[in-house]
Structure formats: C-alpha cells, structure tokens
XYZ file of C-alpha atoms in Angstrom:
588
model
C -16.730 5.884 -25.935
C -19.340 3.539 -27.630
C -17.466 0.744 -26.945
C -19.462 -2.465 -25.218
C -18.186 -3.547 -21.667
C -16.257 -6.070 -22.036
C -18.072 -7.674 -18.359
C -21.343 -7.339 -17.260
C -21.406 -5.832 -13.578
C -22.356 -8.107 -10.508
C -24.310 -6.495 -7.352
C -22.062 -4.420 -5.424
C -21.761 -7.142 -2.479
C -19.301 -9.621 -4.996
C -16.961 -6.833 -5.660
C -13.277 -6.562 -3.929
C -11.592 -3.880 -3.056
C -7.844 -3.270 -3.326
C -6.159 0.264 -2.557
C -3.055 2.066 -2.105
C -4.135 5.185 0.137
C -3.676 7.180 -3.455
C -6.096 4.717 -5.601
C -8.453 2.352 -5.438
C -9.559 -0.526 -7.662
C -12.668 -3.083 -7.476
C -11.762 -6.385 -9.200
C -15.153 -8.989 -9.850
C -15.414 -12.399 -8.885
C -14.184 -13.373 -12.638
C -10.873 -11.814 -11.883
C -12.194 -8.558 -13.630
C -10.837 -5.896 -12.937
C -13.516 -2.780 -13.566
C -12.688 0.029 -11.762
C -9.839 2.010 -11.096
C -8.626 5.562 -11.125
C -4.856 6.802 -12.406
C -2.855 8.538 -11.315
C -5.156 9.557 -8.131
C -8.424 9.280 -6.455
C -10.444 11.905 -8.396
C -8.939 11.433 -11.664
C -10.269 10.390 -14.989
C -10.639 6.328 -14.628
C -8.585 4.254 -16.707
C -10.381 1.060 -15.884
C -14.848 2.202 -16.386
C -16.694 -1.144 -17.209
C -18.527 -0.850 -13.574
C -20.278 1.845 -14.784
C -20.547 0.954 -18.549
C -17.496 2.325 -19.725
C -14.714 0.793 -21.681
C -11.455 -0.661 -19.937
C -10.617 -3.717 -17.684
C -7.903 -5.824 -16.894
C -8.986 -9.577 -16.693
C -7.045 -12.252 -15.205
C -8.958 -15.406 -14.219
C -10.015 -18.819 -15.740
C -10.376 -19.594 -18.967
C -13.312 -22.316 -18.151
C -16.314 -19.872 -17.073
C -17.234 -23.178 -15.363
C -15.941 -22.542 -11.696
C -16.890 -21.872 -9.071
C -15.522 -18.624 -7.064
C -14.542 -17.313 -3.654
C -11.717 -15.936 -2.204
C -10.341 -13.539 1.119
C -8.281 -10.933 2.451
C -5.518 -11.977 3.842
C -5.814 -10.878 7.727
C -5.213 -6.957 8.384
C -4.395 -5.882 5.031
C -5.869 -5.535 1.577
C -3.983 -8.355 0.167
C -6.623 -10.632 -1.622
C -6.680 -14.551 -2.379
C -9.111 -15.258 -5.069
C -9.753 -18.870 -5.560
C -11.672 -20.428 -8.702
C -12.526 -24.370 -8.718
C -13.271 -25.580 -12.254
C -13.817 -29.070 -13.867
C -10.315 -30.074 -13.569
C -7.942 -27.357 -11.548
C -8.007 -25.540 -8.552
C -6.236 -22.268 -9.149
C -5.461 -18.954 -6.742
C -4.807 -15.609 -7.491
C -3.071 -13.246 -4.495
C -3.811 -9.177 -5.724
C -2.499 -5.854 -4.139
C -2.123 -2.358 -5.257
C 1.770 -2.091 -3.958
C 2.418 -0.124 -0.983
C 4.010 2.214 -0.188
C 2.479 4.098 -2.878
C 3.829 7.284 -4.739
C 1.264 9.695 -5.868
C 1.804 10.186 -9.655
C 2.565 5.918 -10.140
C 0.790 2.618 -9.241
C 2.038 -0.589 -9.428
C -0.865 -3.569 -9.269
C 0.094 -6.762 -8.792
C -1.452 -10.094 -9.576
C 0.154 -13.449 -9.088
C -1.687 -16.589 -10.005
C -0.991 -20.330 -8.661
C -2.187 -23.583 -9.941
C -3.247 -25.406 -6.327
C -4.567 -28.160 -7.876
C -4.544 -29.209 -11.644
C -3.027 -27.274 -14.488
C -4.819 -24.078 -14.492
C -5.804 -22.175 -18.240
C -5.945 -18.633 -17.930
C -6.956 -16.038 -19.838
C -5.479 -12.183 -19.585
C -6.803 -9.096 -20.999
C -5.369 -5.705 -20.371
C -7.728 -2.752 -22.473
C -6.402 0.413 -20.137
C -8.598 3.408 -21.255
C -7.333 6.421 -19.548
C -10.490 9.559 -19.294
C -13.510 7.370 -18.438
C -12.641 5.866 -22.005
C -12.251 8.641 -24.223
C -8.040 7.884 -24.784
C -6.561 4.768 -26.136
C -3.187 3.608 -25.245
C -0.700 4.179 -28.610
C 2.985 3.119 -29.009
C 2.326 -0.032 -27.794
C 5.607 -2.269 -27.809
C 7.811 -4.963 -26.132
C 11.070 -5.031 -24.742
C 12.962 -7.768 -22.751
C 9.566 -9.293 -22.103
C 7.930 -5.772 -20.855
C 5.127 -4.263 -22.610
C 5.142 -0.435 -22.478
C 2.780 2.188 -24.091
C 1.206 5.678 -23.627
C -1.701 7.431 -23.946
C -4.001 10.437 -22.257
C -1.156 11.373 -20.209
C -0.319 8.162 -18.870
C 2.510 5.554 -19.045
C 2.169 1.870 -18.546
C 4.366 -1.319 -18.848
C 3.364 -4.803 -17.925
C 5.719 -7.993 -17.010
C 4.808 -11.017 -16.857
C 2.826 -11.104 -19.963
C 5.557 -11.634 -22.729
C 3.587 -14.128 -24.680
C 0.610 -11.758 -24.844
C -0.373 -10.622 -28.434
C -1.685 -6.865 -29.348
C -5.521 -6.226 -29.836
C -7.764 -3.885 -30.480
C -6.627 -0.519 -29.589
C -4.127 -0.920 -27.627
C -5.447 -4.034 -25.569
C -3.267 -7.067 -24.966
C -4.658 -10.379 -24.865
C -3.461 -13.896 -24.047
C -4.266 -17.519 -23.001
C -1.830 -19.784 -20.696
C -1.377 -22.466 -18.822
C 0.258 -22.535 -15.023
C 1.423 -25.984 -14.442
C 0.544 -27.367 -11.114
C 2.058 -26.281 -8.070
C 3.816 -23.243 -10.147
C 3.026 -19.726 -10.452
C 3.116 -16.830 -12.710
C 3.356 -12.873 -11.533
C 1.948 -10.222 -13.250
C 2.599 -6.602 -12.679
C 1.229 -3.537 -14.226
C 2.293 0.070 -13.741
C -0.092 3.126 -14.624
C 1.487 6.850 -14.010
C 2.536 10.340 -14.807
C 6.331 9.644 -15.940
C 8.396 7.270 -17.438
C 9.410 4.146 -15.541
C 13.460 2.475 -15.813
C 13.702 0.301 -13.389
C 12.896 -3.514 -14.237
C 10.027 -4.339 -11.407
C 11.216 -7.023 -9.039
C 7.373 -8.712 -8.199
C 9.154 -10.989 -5.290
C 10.318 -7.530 -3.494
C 7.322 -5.821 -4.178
C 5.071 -8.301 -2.224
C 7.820 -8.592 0.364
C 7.535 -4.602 1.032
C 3.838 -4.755 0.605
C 3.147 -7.820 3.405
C 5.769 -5.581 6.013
C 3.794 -2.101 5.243
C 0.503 -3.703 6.305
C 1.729 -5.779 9.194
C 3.301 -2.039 10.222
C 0.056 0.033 9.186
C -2.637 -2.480 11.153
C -2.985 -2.578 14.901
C -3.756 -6.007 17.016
C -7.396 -5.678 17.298
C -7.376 -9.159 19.679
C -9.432 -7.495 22.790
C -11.782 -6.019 20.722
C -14.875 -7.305 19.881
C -15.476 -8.779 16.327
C -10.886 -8.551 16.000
C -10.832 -9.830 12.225
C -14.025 -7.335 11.272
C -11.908 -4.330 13.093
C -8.777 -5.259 11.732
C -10.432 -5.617 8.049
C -12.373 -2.115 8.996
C -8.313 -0.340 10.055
C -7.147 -1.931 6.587
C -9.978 -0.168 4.371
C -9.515 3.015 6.283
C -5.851 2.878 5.656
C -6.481 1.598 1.864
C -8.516 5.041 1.641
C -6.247 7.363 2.936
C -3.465 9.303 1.229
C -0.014 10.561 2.337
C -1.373 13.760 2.419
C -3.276 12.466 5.220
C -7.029 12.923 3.928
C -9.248 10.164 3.431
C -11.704 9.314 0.682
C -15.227 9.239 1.606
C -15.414 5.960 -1.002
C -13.656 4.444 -4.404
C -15.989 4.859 -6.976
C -18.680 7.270 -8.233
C -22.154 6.844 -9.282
C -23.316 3.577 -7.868
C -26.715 4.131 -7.142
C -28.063 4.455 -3.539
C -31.705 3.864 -5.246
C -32.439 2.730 -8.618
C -33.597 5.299 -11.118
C -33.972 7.727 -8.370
C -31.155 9.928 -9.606
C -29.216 9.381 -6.116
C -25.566 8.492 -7.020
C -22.744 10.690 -6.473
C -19.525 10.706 -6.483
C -17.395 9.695 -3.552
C -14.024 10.392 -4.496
C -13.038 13.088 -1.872
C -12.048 13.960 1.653
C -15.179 14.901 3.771
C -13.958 16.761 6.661
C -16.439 14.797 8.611
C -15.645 11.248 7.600
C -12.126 12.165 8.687
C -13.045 12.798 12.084
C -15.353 10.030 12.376
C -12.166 7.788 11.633
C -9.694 9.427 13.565
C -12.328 9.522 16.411
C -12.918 5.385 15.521
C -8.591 5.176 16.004
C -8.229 7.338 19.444
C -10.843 4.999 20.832
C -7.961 2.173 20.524
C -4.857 3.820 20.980
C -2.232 6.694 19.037
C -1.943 4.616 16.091
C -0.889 6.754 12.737
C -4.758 6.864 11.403
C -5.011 9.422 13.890
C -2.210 11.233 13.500
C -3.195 11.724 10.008
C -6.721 12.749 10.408
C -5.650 15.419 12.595
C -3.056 16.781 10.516
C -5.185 16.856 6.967
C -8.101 18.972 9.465
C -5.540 21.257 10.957
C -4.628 22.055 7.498
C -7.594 22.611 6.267
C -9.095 24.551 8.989
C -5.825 27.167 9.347
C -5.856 27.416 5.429
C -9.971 28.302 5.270
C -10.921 28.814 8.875
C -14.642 29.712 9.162
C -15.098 29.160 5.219
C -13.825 25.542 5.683
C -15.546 23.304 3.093
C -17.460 20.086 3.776
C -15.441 18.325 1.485
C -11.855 18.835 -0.741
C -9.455 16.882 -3.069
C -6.845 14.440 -0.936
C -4.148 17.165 -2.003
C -6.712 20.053 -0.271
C -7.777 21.387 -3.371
C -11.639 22.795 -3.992
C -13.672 19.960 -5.247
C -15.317 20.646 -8.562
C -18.936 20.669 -9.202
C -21.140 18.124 -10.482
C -20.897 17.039 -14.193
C -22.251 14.394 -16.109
C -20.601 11.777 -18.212
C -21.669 9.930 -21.064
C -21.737 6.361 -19.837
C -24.810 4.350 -19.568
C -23.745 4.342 -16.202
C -24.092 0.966 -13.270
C -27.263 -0.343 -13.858
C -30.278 1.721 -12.348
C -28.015 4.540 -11.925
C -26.761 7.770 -14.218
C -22.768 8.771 -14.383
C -21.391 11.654 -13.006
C -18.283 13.440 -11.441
C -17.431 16.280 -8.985
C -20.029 16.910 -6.125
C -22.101 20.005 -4.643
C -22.053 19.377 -1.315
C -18.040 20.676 -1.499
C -19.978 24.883 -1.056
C -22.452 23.752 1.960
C -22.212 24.817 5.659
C -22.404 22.259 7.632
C -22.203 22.970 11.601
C -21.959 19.194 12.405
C -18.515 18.728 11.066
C -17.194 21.873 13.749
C -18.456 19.753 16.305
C -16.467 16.351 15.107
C -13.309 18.312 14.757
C -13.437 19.891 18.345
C -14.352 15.776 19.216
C -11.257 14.516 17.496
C -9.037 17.550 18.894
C -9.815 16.385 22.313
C -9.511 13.081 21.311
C -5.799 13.598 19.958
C -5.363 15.608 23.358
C -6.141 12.976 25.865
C -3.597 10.765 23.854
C -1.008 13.862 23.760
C -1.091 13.765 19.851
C -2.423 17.790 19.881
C 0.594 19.521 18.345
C 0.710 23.210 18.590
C -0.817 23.500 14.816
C -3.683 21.539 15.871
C -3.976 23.458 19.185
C -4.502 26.621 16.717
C -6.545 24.807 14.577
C -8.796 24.118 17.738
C -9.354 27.809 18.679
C -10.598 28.518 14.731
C -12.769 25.611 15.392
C -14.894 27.181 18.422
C -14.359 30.206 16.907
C -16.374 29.385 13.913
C -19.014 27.812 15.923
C -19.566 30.683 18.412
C -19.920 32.293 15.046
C -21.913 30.319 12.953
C -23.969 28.317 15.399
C -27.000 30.174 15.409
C -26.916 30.080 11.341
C -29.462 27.186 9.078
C -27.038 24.445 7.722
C -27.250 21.717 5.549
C -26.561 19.100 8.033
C -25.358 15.536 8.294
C -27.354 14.712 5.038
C -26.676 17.484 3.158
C -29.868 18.404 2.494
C -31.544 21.857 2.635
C -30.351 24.746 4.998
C -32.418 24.374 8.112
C -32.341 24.221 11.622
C -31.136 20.980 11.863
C -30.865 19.523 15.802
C -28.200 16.862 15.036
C -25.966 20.122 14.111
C -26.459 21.864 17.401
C -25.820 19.177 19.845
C -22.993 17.912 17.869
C -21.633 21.175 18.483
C -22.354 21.020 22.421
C -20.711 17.764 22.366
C -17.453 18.830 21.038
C -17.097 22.247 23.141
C -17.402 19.349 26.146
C -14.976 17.504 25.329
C -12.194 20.237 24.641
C -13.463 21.572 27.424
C -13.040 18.609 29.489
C -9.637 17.302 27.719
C -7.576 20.003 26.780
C -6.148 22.008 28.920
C -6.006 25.763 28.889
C -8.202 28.298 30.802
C -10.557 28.784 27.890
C -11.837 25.726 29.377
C -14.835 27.342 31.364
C -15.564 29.932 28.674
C -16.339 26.570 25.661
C -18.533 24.963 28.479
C -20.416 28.034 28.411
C -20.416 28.036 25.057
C -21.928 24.617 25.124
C -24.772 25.403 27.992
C -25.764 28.535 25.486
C -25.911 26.293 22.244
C -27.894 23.521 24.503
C -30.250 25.877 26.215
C -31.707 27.301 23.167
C -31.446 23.720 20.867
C -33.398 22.535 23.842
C -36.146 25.295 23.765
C -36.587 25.222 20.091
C -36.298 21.370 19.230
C -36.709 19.190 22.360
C -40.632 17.906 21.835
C -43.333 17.797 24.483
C -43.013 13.989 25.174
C -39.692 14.803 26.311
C -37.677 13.390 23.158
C -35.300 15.271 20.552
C -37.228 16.630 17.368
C -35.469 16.087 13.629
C -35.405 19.963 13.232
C -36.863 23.086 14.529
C -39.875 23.121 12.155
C -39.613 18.830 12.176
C -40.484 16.854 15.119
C -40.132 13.053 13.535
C -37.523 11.555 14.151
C -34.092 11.145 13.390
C -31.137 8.683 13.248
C -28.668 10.847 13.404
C -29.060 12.492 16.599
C -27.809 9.022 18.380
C -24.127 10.274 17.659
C -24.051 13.195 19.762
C -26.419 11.501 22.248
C -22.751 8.946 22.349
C -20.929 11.400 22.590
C -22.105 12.751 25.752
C -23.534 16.254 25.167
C -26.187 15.813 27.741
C -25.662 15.358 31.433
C -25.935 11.607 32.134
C -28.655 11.745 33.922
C -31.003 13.526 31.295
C -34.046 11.758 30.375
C -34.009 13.288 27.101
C -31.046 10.744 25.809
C -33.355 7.667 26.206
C -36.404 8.832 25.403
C -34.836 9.642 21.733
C -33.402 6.585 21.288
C -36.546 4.769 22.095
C -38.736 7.034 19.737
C -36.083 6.931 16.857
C -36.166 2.834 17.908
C -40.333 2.793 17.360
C -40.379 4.567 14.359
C -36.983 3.887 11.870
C -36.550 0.227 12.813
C -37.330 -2.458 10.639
C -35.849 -6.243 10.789
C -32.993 -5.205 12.943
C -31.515 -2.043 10.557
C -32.075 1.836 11.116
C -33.120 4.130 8.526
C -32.066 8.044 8.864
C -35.204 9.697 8.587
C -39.153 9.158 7.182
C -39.475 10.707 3.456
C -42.958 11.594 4.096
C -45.682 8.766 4.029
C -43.480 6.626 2.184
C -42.683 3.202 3.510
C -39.033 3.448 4.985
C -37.837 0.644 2.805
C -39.360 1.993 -0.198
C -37.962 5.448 0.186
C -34.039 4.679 0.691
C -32.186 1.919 2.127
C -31.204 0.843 5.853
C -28.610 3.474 6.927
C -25.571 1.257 7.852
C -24.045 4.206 9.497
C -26.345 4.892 11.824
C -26.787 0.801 12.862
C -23.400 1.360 14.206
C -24.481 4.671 15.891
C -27.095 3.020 17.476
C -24.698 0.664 19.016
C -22.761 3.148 20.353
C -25.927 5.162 21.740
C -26.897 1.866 23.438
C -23.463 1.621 24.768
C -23.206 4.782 26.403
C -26.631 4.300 27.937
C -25.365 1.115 29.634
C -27.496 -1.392 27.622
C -25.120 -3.692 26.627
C -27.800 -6.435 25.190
C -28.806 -3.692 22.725
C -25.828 -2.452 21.732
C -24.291 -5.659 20.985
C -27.845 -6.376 19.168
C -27.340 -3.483 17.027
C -23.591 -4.361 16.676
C -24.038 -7.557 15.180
C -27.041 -7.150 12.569
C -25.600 -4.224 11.257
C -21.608 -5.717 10.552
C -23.992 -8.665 8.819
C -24.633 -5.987 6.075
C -21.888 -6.767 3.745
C -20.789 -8.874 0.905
C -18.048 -12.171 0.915
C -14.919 -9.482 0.662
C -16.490 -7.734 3.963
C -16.964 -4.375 2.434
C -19.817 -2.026 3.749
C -21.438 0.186 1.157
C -23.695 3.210 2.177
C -26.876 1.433 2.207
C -28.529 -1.553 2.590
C -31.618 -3.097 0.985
C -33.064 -4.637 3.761
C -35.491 -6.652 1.393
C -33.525 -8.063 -1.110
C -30.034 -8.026 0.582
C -28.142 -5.998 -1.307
C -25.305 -3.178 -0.795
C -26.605 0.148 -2.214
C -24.247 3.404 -2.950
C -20.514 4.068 -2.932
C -17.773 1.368 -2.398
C -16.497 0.742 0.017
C -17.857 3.114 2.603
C -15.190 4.578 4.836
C -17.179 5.988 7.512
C -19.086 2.886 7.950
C -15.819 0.853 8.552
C -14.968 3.804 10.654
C -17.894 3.240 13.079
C -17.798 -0.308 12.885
C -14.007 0.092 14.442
C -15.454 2.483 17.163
C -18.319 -0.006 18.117
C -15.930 -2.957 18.457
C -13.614 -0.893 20.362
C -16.139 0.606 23.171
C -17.770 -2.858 23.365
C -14.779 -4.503 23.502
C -13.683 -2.353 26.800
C -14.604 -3.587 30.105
C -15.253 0.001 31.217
C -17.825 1.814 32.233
C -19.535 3.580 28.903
C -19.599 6.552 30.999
C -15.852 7.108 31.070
C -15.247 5.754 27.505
C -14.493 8.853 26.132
C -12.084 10.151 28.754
C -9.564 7.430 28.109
C-alpha cells in the first residue's frame, strides 16, 4: 500500500473513458491505464494510481516525446488513441468487450504502427483491493500469462515476450513494424477462464453491440454530442438495468474542501433523468431498463425506497475512508451516506418517467404497480422535510414539492385509469400550499420555505410543466435564478452565503442543461440554444462531462464521467432538435 504511482495524474478533462455497463476504466493520454474496478462497479479497484494507489496497465510509446490525441469512434465507447513522436506515427483502438458478463471483463487494446516503426512499452501491475493484494502464481502457457490473487483471475495474450517484475507486474518493450499491428487482451474475474480469446471476434461482437445499443441521433441537435451522450449512458448501465451515477470515487468537486464522494451506485434519480432523456427520442432499450431497475426497487422497498443502491439492488454501504493519498486536492473514500436520506424529488421523477414509458406503451403491468406505490408514497410523505436534490439537510425544500406536482401531471395526463382526476388533485393540494409557503412577494419561486435566494434547481420542474402555462411565476424564476447564479455563460446551484459563486463550488453543468430546457419550454429558443451550447463546451478532448466546472481555470471538477449530465445533454438536443411546439413536448 506504500507503493509510489507508477503515473502522475493529469486534470480530469485528458482522461478517457471506456465501460462495459458492469465496469468502467479511465485510461490517460500516455496510454495509462489508472482506474478500473473488478469484477463490478463498487468493488475493490484493481487498477488505483488516479487516486494514488498502486496498479496500472500501460501501453503507449516508448519515446515520452509525442505528441497525443485521439477519439471515440462514433456512437460507441470504442477509442483511437493516436501518439506522433520523432519518427512514427502509431494508434491504439481500446474497448472494454461487450457484451459483458458480470463476474469477468475482457479489455482490449490493439496497437498499429500508421506511420514509422512504432517502440512500445507495456506494463501490467494489477493490484486487486485498492492495492492491498498482489497477483501470485504468475506463469505462461502457449503465449498466455495467467495468475491470481485477492479473489481474482487474470490471463493476458498478446504479451508472450513480456518478462515478470516486481510483484506480480509484467513488463516489456517492442517494436510494431509499420503498417502491422499487435492485440492485446486482458481478462480480470471471479473464475477460471479455458477458452483461448479470439481478439479479431471480440472486436467484431463489440463494433455490432454498439451499432445495436446507439440510436441515429441525425435530427437532433448537436447528433455526434447525443450519440456520444447515449454511448456513456449505455457504458454506465448494467444488465440489471441500473445505472451508475459515475466511474470513479473521490475526485474532488473542490480542492481541500473535503467534497469527493463516491459515485459508484445507482441513484434512483439519475435513472429517471436518463430514461426521461431516452423517451424524449423514442422506445429505445435505455428506457426500458430504467423503468424496470425503478419498478424493482420501488415494489421491493415501496415508501422506504432509498436514494441510491448497488447495480444488483443491494443497500449501499456507508462512507469509509481509505488509505491513499488520494487525487490531488482530494481525500479517498468508499460507500456513501446519502444511500438512508428521503428525498421527495426522486417520487416525482419516477411518476415523470412512468408517464413517460406510458405515452410510448412501454408501462408493463409491474411498472403500472410500481406507479400506484409511487403516489402513494408522495400523498404520504409530501408534507415531510427532505434532503432534496443536493442532499443536503432535511428542509422544506421547493424543488421537492413541485417536482412532485409535476409528476402527478403527467400520470395524470398520460396514463390512463380513473385515478386520473384524484393525482391531479393531488397535485393542486401539493401546489397550493408550496405556493403559499415558498412563492416570494416579487412573484418568483423561493430556494426553501425558510430560504428565499435562489435556486437552480427549480428550472427542472418549471420544464416539466407543473405550472399552468400561463403562470407568471415560471419566468419570473428563471429570470431571478438568471440575475443572480450566472456568471460567463454557466449556472451555479445555489449562493453558499456571501461567498463569491465561483469561489464556493463550481458551475453546475447539470443545471446549464436545465436551463436549456426551462428556456425551451418557455418558447425562447435564442436562450435555450445559448444555454445549450456553452454548457456542452464544458468538457475535455474525449467529450466527457464531469459534475462541475471551474469556470476560471477550465477545468472538470468531481466524478467521471457524469451520467446525469450526458443524460440532460441528450434531453436538450432532443427537445431542441424537434420542430414542435415546447408546449406539447412532453405529450409525445
């Protein structure tokens, strides 16, 4: 566990991203690979140098004089890294292989010499439990290196001429002549693995699953951003359906602030918001999927649902520190609190995405059950303090409330059944006394009961429709949360105080993309496209969005990469993309 990195990280906006639906790995623009997870999501990482542990899996130039770059090769998360040196031009395509089991993963790496004969160098240190395991037994056979360790398996091809380091690494130096190439592949899982790996099938079946899994995106608007934002949403979502709220842990959202957490599970809400982003475009299986891992959930827990579980539905466990120096500015850690909150809000998005999966006949008669649990616990529960959006204290939060109001609506509207006129007044109830406790005297939404600043997040429900379109109240929030959260063209959630917004946290990419929507359904087009476009500006080279953005020096800030941020910048490009009115957007 004292071992030195073997790579020194890079800000968050060089890293890529390549997943599985049951993994996820973020490879540097050295052809380091730092980060990944085995067998699953929330398990023990094998692969820790992005956050100062021990364990990579390099595969890149030799001459650290190049020049780097690389992209995804359209709707999928296939990458192409390319390095230019003194005398070679060489490429390497990388993809966890899909379809993925849960218990194995295969990764695999192919480099070609473009131009020149290219010098590589390889080393494989896999250091199962953040580190604390090394691999033992390490041998070859037929040209396949195998060993074991901390409950794990692994074998590598491709690598015969590697030599054994120190414990349990493998290391080696080539050449790839030019014009040829050389395929790597590396399994990591639970059992023990017979069959010889084929890499030329493997990439065939991996090209066809993502030309199956990802949806022409040509009418939208920005089609290569929404077809990139469909492939990280499938890249984060499991067979069981659920879908990680990020890849990583721990990556700061502020330096030494002690704001880094780990990202690793399903959020009930960030589900929603994704199969919410997918019914906006059509019954593709994103949906089908978010609305299965809710129903689930919901007719397992009902009322108690959690904010947040494993991707196999299990309780997530509670925070716990490990002993990594951690990414720099940040402190390491596993599990997360917020999995024991209440948080109204996320009743709200699953009555929104059960209306959604009813106006595109996807509402089985699981999720139809699901639905009544839903109201249920909002009729309930409304009334009750929650923790909100942000997870924060338990307080009267407004965003909660109208997010409720909007999803009775829309089941109301969209499903049919003669409860119908009983969730509308349901919704006139929850809006009549939101409005008398937190709608302010200039006629605009408060933050909170006891809070009258303002707040970002209230532009989703304002979207969504829960007031009548003619209500004054809609634009006069946006406006005031416009004024006062703004700066250089990104949105901030909410004012810490009398701190300076861009002192206090980072732009909120989320809500950019909310306000584009807002703008949207208030018919200003201009603004929504203004909004639109800054905010999908906020990434790194590989296109990934993290949580924040540091609007001053340019830099991603939290978790990587951010699924409900790809999830709203789908739904953006989809309703702007629609020559409809915004006011029917939601009933197609």
């Amino acid at each position: 566990m004292n071992d030195t990195p073997a790579s020194s990280p890079w800000t968050l906006r060089a890293y890529v991203f390549l997943g599985d639906g049951e993994r996820g790995a973020l490879v540097g623009p050295r052809g380091e690979m730092v980060w990944l997870c085995a067998p699953r999501w929330n398990s023990d990482a094998v692969f820790s140098t992005l956050i100062g542990g021990p364990g990579e899996f390099l595969l890149g130039p030799e001459d650290h004089w190049n020049v780097w770059g690389g992209s995804y090769e359209d709707g999928t998360l296939i990458h192409v890294g390319r390095w230019v040196t003194g005398d070679a031009v060489l490429e390497c395509r990388e993809a966890l292989a899909v379809p993925a089991a849960p218990d194995r993963l295969v990764l695999l790496r192919r480099v070609r010499a473009v131009r020149g004969d290219a010098r590589l160098r390889l080393r494989l240190d896999v250091r199962p439990g953040f580190g604390a395991h090394t691999m033992t037994g390490l041998r070859q056979e037929r040209g396949i290196w195998s060993a074991h360790g901390g409950g794990l398996r692994l074998r590598l091809a491709g690598a015969a001429d590697a030599t054994p380091g120190r414990q349990g690494s493998l290391e080696a130096r080539f050449t790839v002549a030019s014009g040829e190439t050389r395929d790597l592949v590396l399994e990591i899982g639970t059992r023990a693995m017979t069959e010889e790996p084929d890499p030329e099938r493997l990439w065939e079946t991996t090209a066809r699953h993502w030309a199956r899994a990802v949806p022409d995106c040509s009418a939208l608007a920005a089609p290569r951003d929404a077809r990139h934002a469909y492939a990280i949403l499938n890249g984060l979502t499991s067979a069981s359906g659920a879908m990680v709220a990020a890849a990583t842990t721990s990556l700061p959202e502020r330096v030494n602030t002690d704001r880094n957490y780990d990202y690793r599970f399903a959020w009930i809400r960030d589900q929603c918001y994704a199969g919410l982003a997918v019914a906006a475009h059509g019954p593709h299986p994103l949906l089908d999927a978010a609305v299965g891992f809710v129903t689930e959930r919901l007719l397992a827990d009902g009322g108690d649902l959690r904010p947040a579980y494993t991707v196999t539905g299990d309780t997530v466990a509670g925070e716990r520190s490990l002993p990594l120096p951690g990414y720099p500015g940040g402190t390491d850690r596993v599990g997360n609190r917020a999995g024991r909150q209440f948080q109204l809000d996320a009743f709200g998005e699953m009555l929104q995405l059960y209306a959604a999966a009813a106006r595109l006949d996807r509402l089985d008669a699981d999720a139809r059950r699901a639905l009544d649990v839903a109201v249920a616990a909002v009729e309930r529960d409304w009334p009750r303090p929650d923790a909100g959006l942000w997870e924060l204290e338990e307080r009267w939060w407004t965003h909660s409330r109208l997010c409720a109001v909007a999803g009775l609506r829309a089941v109301a509207r969209d499903v049919r059944d003669r409860a119908a006129r009983e969730w509308d007044g349901l919704a006139d109830a929850i809006l009549r006394e939101t409005r008398r406790r937190c709608l302010g005297p200039a006629g605009h939404w408060a933050r909170a009961e006891d809070d009258d600043g303002p707040e970002a997040a209230l532009l989703l429900p304002l979207a969504r429709g829960c007031l009548p379109a003619d209500d004054p109240s809609g634009p006069r929030t946006r406006r005031f949360i416009e004024e006062r959260l703004a700066r250089d063209g990104y949105l901030y959630r909410f004012r810490h105080g009398d701190q300076p917004l861009e002192e206090a946290e980072g732009a909120f990419l989320l809500c950019g993309f909310m306000m584009a929507l807002a703008a949207h359904r208030q018919r200003d087009r201009v603004s929504a496209f203004r909004w639109f476009e800054r905010t999908r500006a906020a990434c790194g080279p590989p296109g990934l969005f993290a949580e924040e953005y540091d609007v001053r020096r340019r830099q991603l800030r939290g978790n990587l990469p951010q699924a409900f941020v790809h999830a709203q910048l789908l739904e953006a490009a989809v309703r702007l993309g629609a020559d409809e009115d915004p006011g029917q957007s939601f009933r197609s």
